[in-house]
Amino acid sequence: MENQKITGLQNIFSSRLDTLSHILDVAESHFTDDVESLLQLRIAPDMLPFSTQIAFVCNQPRNFALWCLGQSASNLNPNVVSLVETRGHISSTKELLATINVDDSKLSELNRLELGQGLYAELSGHSYVDDFLMPNFYFHITTAYNILRMAGAPIGKRDFMMHLVPSLKHQSNT
């Protein structure tokens, strides 16, 4: 049973959810007096708030896992009311990801993606991952990061790219 691609996707989703958890930690320690006010921050008036961005970040790997498990998509409630709830979403999503046990042939199957208002798309698993899940996942995690940066959280690119930290090496002068 070949599952190298599925395992790779699990690792990407899980490590980036760790990144999201990390930037939440930094924000919590920086905004100790009014940390819950972060939940309603947004970049622009017509964009969804930080709390909803967290739910949407989690929806991508969550629905990927559900699809791999042969279950229907099930989005999280976008009206997140506390940082405890955001952490619960991240944790439960990581736990669900860990339950995936399918081989890479799953990515050749068609996935009917319900888009609302009677619209849907039928995509191969590869297209579902490459053209829908990953762009949406990175859009919402980047938006959450940018909201925290805009609010003054002391985070930078190293925080966003922390999945690479274990691979860092120091070039010595010897």
Tab-separated table of C-alpha atoms in Angstrom:
chain	number	residue	atom	x	y	z
A	1	MET	CA	0.000	0.000	0.000
A	2	GLU	CA	1.704	3.174	-1.267
A	3	ASN	CA	0.723	6.240	0.735
A	4	GLN	CA	3.688	8.561	0.362
A	5	LYS	CA	1.634	11.477	-1.039
A	6	ILE	CA	-1.160	11.110	1.567
A	7	THR	CA	1.409	10.925	4.373
A	8	GLY	CA	3.150	13.987	2.976
A	9	LEU	CA	-0.145	15.903	2.989
A	10	GLN	CA	-0.827	14.837	6.562
A	11	ASN	CA	2.611	16.124	7.551
A	12	ILE	CA	2.178	19.442	5.729
A	13	PHE	CA	-1.229	20.070	7.275
A	14	SER	CA	-0.088	19.021	10.747
A	15	SER	CA	3.117	21.082	10.737
A	16	ARG	CA	1.320	24.195	9.478
A	17	LEU	CA	-1.339	23.750	12.159
A	18	ASP	CA	1.582	23.705	14.608
A	19	THR	CA	2.665	27.018	13.068
A	20	LEU	CA	-0.821	28.415	13.607
A	21	SER	CA	-0.715	27.261	17.218
A	22	HIS	CA	2.721	28.870	17.623
A	23	ILE	CA	1.601	32.268	16.347
A	24	LEU	CA	-1.395	32.044	18.681
A	25	ASP	CA	1.039	31.436	21.570
A	26	VAL	CA	3.052	34.511	20.621
A	27	ALA	CA	-0.107	36.616	20.298
A	28	GLU	CA	-1.407	35.421	23.668
A	29	SER	CA	1.819	36.299	25.439
A	30	HIS	CA	2.012	39.694	23.697
A	31	PHE	CA	-1.633	40.751	24.136
A	32	THR	CA	-2.078	39.419	27.676
A	33	ASP	CA	-4.490	42.150	28.767
A	34	ASP	CA	-6.925	41.935	25.865
A	35	VAL	CA	-6.143	38.742	23.971
A	36	GLU	CA	-9.794	37.855	23.246
A	37	SER	CA	-10.224	41.118	21.309
A	38	LEU	CA	-8.013	39.590	18.606
A	39	LEU	CA	-10.870	37.321	17.598
A	40	GLN	CA	-12.799	40.084	15.849
A	41	LEU	CA	-9.864	41.788	14.120
A	42	ARG	CA	-9.868	41.818	10.335
A	43	ILE	CA	-7.650	43.257	7.629
A	44	ALA	CA	-10.468	44.973	5.748
A	45	PRO	CA	-14.135	45.584	6.590
A	46	ASP	CA	-15.345	43.081	3.986
A	47	MET	CA	-13.009	40.298	5.167
A	48	LEU	CA	-13.855	37.738	7.812
A	49	PRO	CA	-12.355	38.143	11.299
A	50	PHE	CA	-9.350	36.362	12.779
A	51	SER	CA	-11.517	33.815	14.610
A	52	THR	CA	-13.212	32.759	11.372
A	53	GLN	CA	-9.849	32.525	9.607
A	54	ILE	CA	-8.806	29.925	12.201
A	55	ALA	CA	-11.935	27.855	11.528
A	56	PHE	CA	-11.351	28.111	7.770
A	57	VAL	CA	-7.685	27.074	8.124
A	58	CYS	CA	-8.856	23.965	9.988
A	59	ASN	CA	-11.656	23.197	7.514
A	60	GLN	CA	-9.208	22.359	4.737
A	61	PRO	CA	-7.285	19.499	6.424
A	62	ARG	CA	-10.445	18.504	8.293
A	63	ASN	CA	-12.440	18.004	5.099
A	64	PHE	CA	-9.481	16.311	3.437
A	65	ALA	CA	-9.388	13.803	6.303
A	66	LEU	CA	-13.151	13.271	6.152
A	67	TRP	CA	-12.948	12.675	2.388
A	68	CYS	CA	-10.126	10.158	2.907
A	69	LEU	CA	-12.278	8.434	5.540
A	70	GLY	CA	-15.234	8.241	3.133
A	71	GLN	CA	-17.299	10.784	5.056
A	72	SER	CA	-19.042	13.967	3.948
A	73	ALA	CA	-17.391	17.350	4.372
A	74	SER	CA	-18.289	19.090	7.608
A	75	ASN	CA	-17.128	22.664	8.102
A	76	LEU	CA	-16.541	24.065	11.560
A	77	ASN	CA	-18.811	26.803	12.850
A	78	PRO	CA	-17.213	30.057	11.615
A	79	ASN	CA	-18.456	31.970	14.679
A	80	VAL	CA	-15.573	31.135	17.005
A	81	VAL	CA	-16.061	32.833	20.381
A	82	SER	CA	-12.819	32.196	22.302
A	83	LEU	CA	-9.155	31.379	21.935
A	84	VAL	CA	-9.871	28.151	23.800
A	85	GLU	CA	-12.237	27.234	20.967
A	86	THR	CA	-9.602	28.084	18.330
A	87	ARG	CA	-7.126	25.801	20.078
A	88	GLY	CA	-9.775	23.078	20.226
A	89	HIS	CA	-10.300	23.369	16.468
A	90	ILE	CA	-6.574	23.049	15.814
A	91	SER	CA	-6.204	20.100	18.182
A	92	SER	CA	-9.245	18.185	16.912
A	93	THR	CA	-8.162	18.763	13.303
A	94	LYS	CA	-4.718	17.329	14.017
A	95	GLU	CA	-6.310	14.330	15.726
A	96	LEU	CA	-8.603	13.738	12.742
A	97	LEU	CA	-5.664	13.985	10.327
A	98	ALA	CA	-3.857	11.276	12.286
A	99	THR	CA	-6.716	8.836	11.626
A	100	ILE	CA	-6.204	8.799	7.847
A	101	ASN	CA	-5.136	5.366	6.668
A	102	VAL	CA	-5.630	5.205	2.897
A	103	ASP	CA	-3.236	4.706	0.039
A	104	ASP	CA	-2.399	7.227	-2.642
A	105	SER	CA	-4.924	5.704	-5.062
A	106	LYS	CA	-7.524	7.767	-3.157
A	107	LEU	CA	-6.132	10.796	-4.990
A	108	SER	CA	-7.318	9.326	-8.305
A	109	GLU	CA	-10.930	9.252	-7.127
A	110	LEU	CA	-13.422	11.976	-7.962
A	111	ASN	CA	-14.517	14.305	-5.218
A	112	ARG	CA	-17.749	16.274	-5.488
A	113	LEU	CA	-17.078	19.593	-3.854
A	114	GLU	CA	-20.234	21.400	-2.740
A	115	LEU	CA	-19.708	25.157	-3.175
A	116	GLY	CA	-23.071	26.466	-1.976
A	117	GLN	CA	-25.927	28.145	-3.840
A	118	GLY	CA	-26.453	24.937	-5.801
A	119	LEU	CA	-22.947	24.998	-7.260
A	120	TYR	CA	-20.485	22.140	-7.121
A	121	ALA	CA	-17.283	20.979	-8.766
A	122	GLU	CA	-16.173	17.439	-9.483
A	123	LEU	CA	-12.427	17.219	-9.087
A	124	SER	CA	-9.955	14.395	-9.021
A	125	GLY	CA	-8.345	13.967	-5.641
A	126	HIS	CA	-5.151	15.487	-7.032
A	127	SER	CA	-7.028	18.585	-8.250
A	128	TYR	CA	-8.996	18.747	-5.012
A	129	VAL	CA	-5.719	18.929	-3.065
A	130	ASP	CA	-3.679	21.085	-5.472
A	131	ASP	CA	-6.328	23.472	-6.786
A	132	PHE	CA	-8.724	23.819	-3.856
A	133	LEU	CA	-7.422	22.656	-0.481
A	134	MET	CA	-3.864	23.941	-0.496
A	135	PRO	CA	-4.612	27.417	-1.922
A	136	ASN	CA	-7.451	27.880	0.574
A	137	PHE	CA	-5.376	26.507	3.444
A	138	TYR	CA	-2.480	28.888	2.794
A	139	PHE	CA	-4.789	31.841	2.084
A	140	HIS	CA	-6.489	31.551	5.476
A	141	ILE	CA	-3.341	30.796	7.492
A	142	THR	CA	-1.599	33.755	5.830
A	143	THR	CA	-4.601	35.983	6.518
A	144	ALA	CA	-4.590	34.937	10.197
A	145	TYR	CA	-0.843	35.654	10.366
A	146	ASN	CA	-1.322	39.040	8.699
A	147	ILE	CA	-4.095	40.028	11.095
A	148	LEU	CA	-1.792	39.328	14.039
A	149	ARG	CA	1.073	41.240	12.387
A	150	MET	CA	-1.240	44.166	11.700
A	151	ALA	CA	-2.298	44.154	15.380
A	152	GLY	CA	1.352	44.366	16.456
A	153	ALA	CA	2.163	40.775	17.389
A	154	PRO	CA	5.951	40.263	17.348
A	155	ILE	CA	5.933	37.579	14.664
A	156	GLY	CA	7.915	37.368	11.466
A	157	LYS	CA	8.687	35.096	8.572
A	158	ARG	CA	10.672	32.730	10.816
A	159	ASP	CA	7.482	32.151	12.843
A	160	PHE	CA	5.499	31.475	9.662
A	161	MET	CA	8.167	29.142	8.290
A	162	MET	CA	8.933	27.368	11.567
A	163	HIS	CA	8.433	23.974	9.900
A	164	LEU	CA	11.895	24.508	8.374
A	165	VAL	CA	13.667	25.167	11.684
A	166	PRO	CA	14.623	21.482	12.204
A	167	SER	CA	16.399	21.573	8.830
A	168	LEU	CA	18.512	24.643	9.586
A	169	LYS	CA	22.257	24.215	9.667
A	170	HIS	CA	24.994	26.686	10.487
A	171	GLN	CA	27.824	27.118	8.033
A	172	SER	CA	31.042	27.147	10.006
A	173	ASN	CA	34.139	29.048	9.008
A	174	THR	CA	36.416	26.018	9.354
